[in-house]
Amino acid sequence: MSKKPVENLIWNEARECMPQEEKEKLQLAKLRETVRRVYQKVPHYRNALQKRGISPDDIRSLADLAELPFTEKNDLRDNYPFGMFAVPQSEIVRIHASSGTTGKPTVVAYTQGDVDNWSELVARSLSCAGATYEDTVHVAYGYGLFTGGLGLHYGAERIGATVVPVSGGNTERQVTLLQDFGATILACTPSYAMHIAEVAREMGIDFRELPLRSGIFGAEPWSDNMRRKIEAELGISAIDIYGLSEVIGPGVACECQAKDGLHVFDDHFLVEVIDPITGEVLPPGQEGELVFTSITKEAFPIIRYRTRDISAIIEEPCECGRTHVRIKRICGRTDDMLIIRGVNVFPSQIESVLLEIGEAEPHYQLIVDRHGQMDCLEVLVEVSENMFSDKVKGLEELGRRIHHKIESILGVSCKVRLVEPKTIERSIGKAKRVIDKRKI
Ligand code: DLL
């Protein structure tokens, strides 16, 4: 069947293509308002600002942002559960929380105004993926305290699309529903999209023949090679959506059809990139840690939140016409970065290398351990069914090729272990790519 082409639609042209000067005026006014509000309403921020001798009236230009104190995950934990909220509970209409695998979860809140803004931002993102009121959006992000499911849900409703709120899991049923309901847009993590493609193949269903034409994937790092693989398997255009619950959820930034960096919705969030060690603000083009400040949020405003995500600001204008500042795709998190004998490696770089080698499946896991003073990396890679039934010699040769390619491209030596098809656990949400035995 011929699929409708994916267009580059702009949801809110007045905001998304706003001239720079006009936007900066708006940003400064909103930043001042936010700083004044957190100073009055949130003891944590008042103390942090007072410690630095800053009063809200000191914010006179956007450059003054760099004077404000950072906020870190620990600050949210210390104020668990509701200590960072800036409105009385009666004004809060929704709460979300992070999973809290490492300690207490971080809890975030929304007023009705926040939910409206969030829906607008996800509507912008879905439009980037080519969605309109004529589309059917299959939401396979998890619903619940995680922001993915409900975030995409409200955005899809905002554009007037038909929403199929499936949530994650029960993958065969997902495939059947995608086929029967004729969804045109798929929203889930990239690793789950890969798993859906795999299960569809086993069920004898070819997505390239279904109406599905676009995907909006995020919540975890993924490489451009993974994008190409998903696009080929599902016969769709795949775009990258970024966000985090502390800032709002999905819809902080999103790619457009140019697929050349993500547009940060900077009429709602100010973005900076800092050196993760010194905290110094880095110039455009230089890689570092993303830091966000919300300028329109009511219930849970956030000042200079250190995300631990690594990216860089792209200054050049985008061909799509949006004037939002762009950031490079996130290559990983500072806390996922492996340092193998002095070389910094992100799991997504290994993924990229593996996918260049045709016979390896995009299912992999990295095991990091320490022998004496040395960090060692073992890469577990699934091989395809065809390859597995092949001769041992072929497998040995494949293992050597993967080893060689990782070493020559990334400059780290690792042990490669080829494993049988379907032995690496599939995720229905965020994939767990690294097992760090050093921490166990
Ligand atoms: O993952 C929100 C979200 C839902 C984004 C659905 C996109 C789609 P958290 O659970 O708070 O929120 O996790 C946030 O996930 O700091 C990044 O490390 C990672 N992350 C999110 N989007 C991307 C992406 C949601 N597009 C954390 N690329 C963030 C790379 C991403 N990493």
Coordinates of C-alpha atoms in Angstrom, one line a residue, residues 123-309:
A123 CA 0.9 18.5 20.2
R124 CA 3.9 20.4 18.7
S125 CA 6.0 17.3 19.0
L126 CA 3.4 15.1 17.3
S127 CA 3.0 17.6 14.6
C128 CA 6.8 17.3 14.1
A129 CA 6.1 13.6 13.5
G130 CA 3.5 14.6 10.9
A131 CA 0.4 13.9 13.0
T132 CA -2.9 15.7 12.4
Y133 CA -6.5 15.2 13.6
E134 CA -6.8 12.6 10.8
D135 CA -4.3 10.3 12.4
T136 CA -4.6 7.4 14.9
V137 CA -1.9 7.5 17.6
H138 CA -1.1 4.2 19.3
V139 CA 0.4 5.1 22.6
A140 CA 2.6 2.2 23.9
Y141 CA 4.5 4.3 26.5
G142 CA 3.6 3.2 30.0
Y143 CA 0.6 4.9 31.6
G144 CA 0.8 5.7 35.3
L145 CA 3.3 7.6 37.3
F146 CA 5.7 7.6 34.3
T147 CA 5.0 10.7 32.2
G148 CA 5.3 8.9 28.8
G149 CA 1.8 7.5 28.4
L150 CA -0.4 10.3 29.7
G151 CA 2.0 12.9 28.2
L152 CA 1.6 11.6 24.7
H153 CA -2.1 10.8 25.3
Y154 CA -3.0 14.4 26.1
G155 CA -0.9 15.8 23.2
A156 CA -2.6 13.5 20.7
E157 CA -6.0 14.5 22.0
R158 CA -5.0 18.1 21.7
I159 CA -4.4 17.8 18.0
G160 CA -7.7 15.9 17.7
A161 CA -6.2 12.6 16.7
T162 CA -7.7 9.3 17.6
V163 CA -5.8 7.9 20.6
V164 CA -5.3 4.2 21.3
P165 CA -4.1 4.2 25.0
V166 CA -2.6 0.7 25.1
S167 CA 0.3 1.4 27.5
G168 CA 3.3 -1.0 27.4
G169 CA 3.4 -4.8 27.4
N170 CA 1.4 -7.7 25.9
T171 CA 3.3 -7.2 22.6
E172 CA 1.3 -9.7 20.5
R173 CA -1.8 -7.8 21.3
Q174 CA -0.1 -4.5 20.5
V175 CA 0.7 -5.9 17.0
T176 CA -2.9 -7.1 16.5
L177 CA -4.3 -3.8 17.6
L178 CA -1.9 -1.8 15.4
Q179 CA -3.1 -4.0 12.5
D180 CA -6.8 -4.0 13.3
F181 CA -7.2 -0.3 14.2
G182 CA -4.8 0.9 11.5
A183 CA -2.8 3.2 13.7
T184 CA -0.7 5.7 11.6
I185 CA 1.6 7.0 14.4
L186 CA 3.4 4.8 17.0
A187 CA 4.5 6.3 20.3
C188 CA 6.9 4.2 22.5
T189 CA 10.5 3.8 23.4
P190 CA 12.8 2.9 20.5
S191 CA 13.8 -0.4 22.1
Y192 CA 10.1 -1.3 22.4
A193 CA 9.5 -0.3 18.8
M194 CA 12.3 -2.8 17.8
H195 CA 10.6 -5.5 19.9
I196 CA 7.2 -4.8 18.4
A197 CA 8.8 -5.2 14.9
E198 CA 10.3 -8.5 16.0
V199 CA 7.1 -9.9 17.3
A200 CA 5.2 -8.8 14.2
R201 CA 7.8 -10.6 12.1
E202 CA 7.2 -13.8 14.1
M203 CA 3.4 -13.3 13.6
G204 CA 3.9 -13.0 9.9
I205 CA 2.8 -9.4 9.8
D206 CA 4.7 -6.9 7.6
F207 CA 4.4 -3.4 9.0
R208 CA 5.5 -2.0 5.7
E209 CA 2.1 -3.0 4.4
L210 CA 0.1 -1.4 7.2
P211 CA -0.9 2.3 7.4
L212 CA 1.6 3.1 10.1
R213 CA 3.8 5.9 8.7
S214 CA 5.5 7.6 11.6
G215 CA 6.9 7.0 15.0
I216 CA 7.7 9.3 18.0
F217 CA 10.3 7.6 20.0
G218 CA 12.2 8.6 23.1
A219 CA 12.7 8.2 26.9
E220 CA 16.1 6.5 26.3
P221 CA 19.2 7.1 24.2
W222 CA 19.2 5.6 20.7
S223 CA 21.6 5.9 17.8
D224 CA 21.0 7.0 14.2
N225 CA 21.8 3.5 13.1
M226 CA 18.9 2.3 15.4
R227 CA 16.7 4.9 13.8
R228 CA 17.5 3.5 10.3
K229 CA 16.9 0.0 11.4
I230 CA 13.4 0.9 12.9
E231 CA 12.5 2.9 9.9
A232 CA 13.4 0.0 7.5
E233 CA 11.7 -2.7 9.6
L234 CA 8.5 -0.7 10.2
G235 CA 8.4 1.2 6.9
I236 CA 8.0 4.5 8.8
S237 CA 9.7 7.9 9.5
A238 CA 11.1 7.8 13.1
I239 CA 11.6 11.0 15.1
D240 CA 13.2 11.6 18.4
I241 CA 11.3 13.1 21.3
Y242 CA 13.1 14.2 24.5
G243 CA 11.9 15.1 28.0
L244 CA 12.2 14.3 31.6
S245 CA 9.7 14.3 34.4
E246 CA 11.5 17.0 36.5
V247 CA 11.1 19.5 33.6
I248 CA 7.6 18.4 32.4
G249 CA 7.8 15.0 30.8
P250 CA 8.0 14.2 27.1
G251 CA 7.8 17.4 24.9
V252 CA 10.8 19.4 26.3
A253 CA 12.4 19.0 22.8
C254 CA 11.6 17.2 19.6
E255 CA 13.1 16.6 16.2
C256 CA 11.4 17.8 13.1
Q257 CA 11.4 16.0 9.8
A258 CA 14.9 17.5 9.1
K259 CA 16.1 15.0 11.8
D260 CA 19.0 17.2 12.5
G261 CA 18.9 18.0 16.2
L262 CA 15.9 18.5 18.5
H263 CA 14.1 21.8 18.9
V264 CA 13.9 22.9 22.5
F265 CA 10.5 24.5 23.1
D266 CA 12.3 27.6 24.5
D267 CA 9.3 29.7 25.0
H268 CA 8.7 27.4 28.0
F269 CA 12.2 26.1 28.9
L270 CA 15.6 27.8 28.8
V271 CA 18.4 25.4 28.0
E272 CA 22.1 25.6 28.9
V273 CA 25.0 23.2 28.4
I274 CA 27.6 23.1 31.2
D275 CA 30.8 21.4 31.9
P276 CA 29.7 18.6 34.2
I277 CA 32.8 18.9 36.4
T278 CA 33.2 22.7 36.8
G279 CA 29.6 23.8 36.2
E280 CA 30.8 26.4 33.8
V281 CA 28.4 27.3 30.9
L282 CA 29.8 26.0 27.6
P283 CA 29.5 27.8 24.2
P284 CA 27.3 26.4 21.4
G285 CA 28.7 23.3 19.7
Q286 CA 30.5 22.1 22.7
E287 CA 29.3 18.9 24.4
G288 CA 28.3 18.9 28.0
E289 CA 25.5 18.4 30.5
L290 CA 22.0 19.8 29.6
V291 CA 20.5 22.2 32.2
F292 CA 16.9 23.4 32.0
T293 CA 15.0 26.2 33.6
S294 CA 11.2 26.2 33.3
I295 CA 9.7 29.7 32.7
T296 CA 6.0 28.9 32.5
K297 CA 5.4 26.1 35.0
E298 CA 3.1 26.8 38.0
A299 CA 3.0 23.8 40.3
F300 CA 6.6 22.6 40.0
P301 CA 8.9 25.3 38.6
I302 CA 12.5 24.2 38.2
I303 CA 15.6 26.4 38.1
R304 CA 18.7 25.2 36.3
Y305 CA 18.0 21.5 36.7
R306 CA 21.1 19.4 36.0
T307 CA 19.8 16.5 33.8
R308 CA 23.0 14.5 33.5
D309 CA 22.2 14.1 29.8

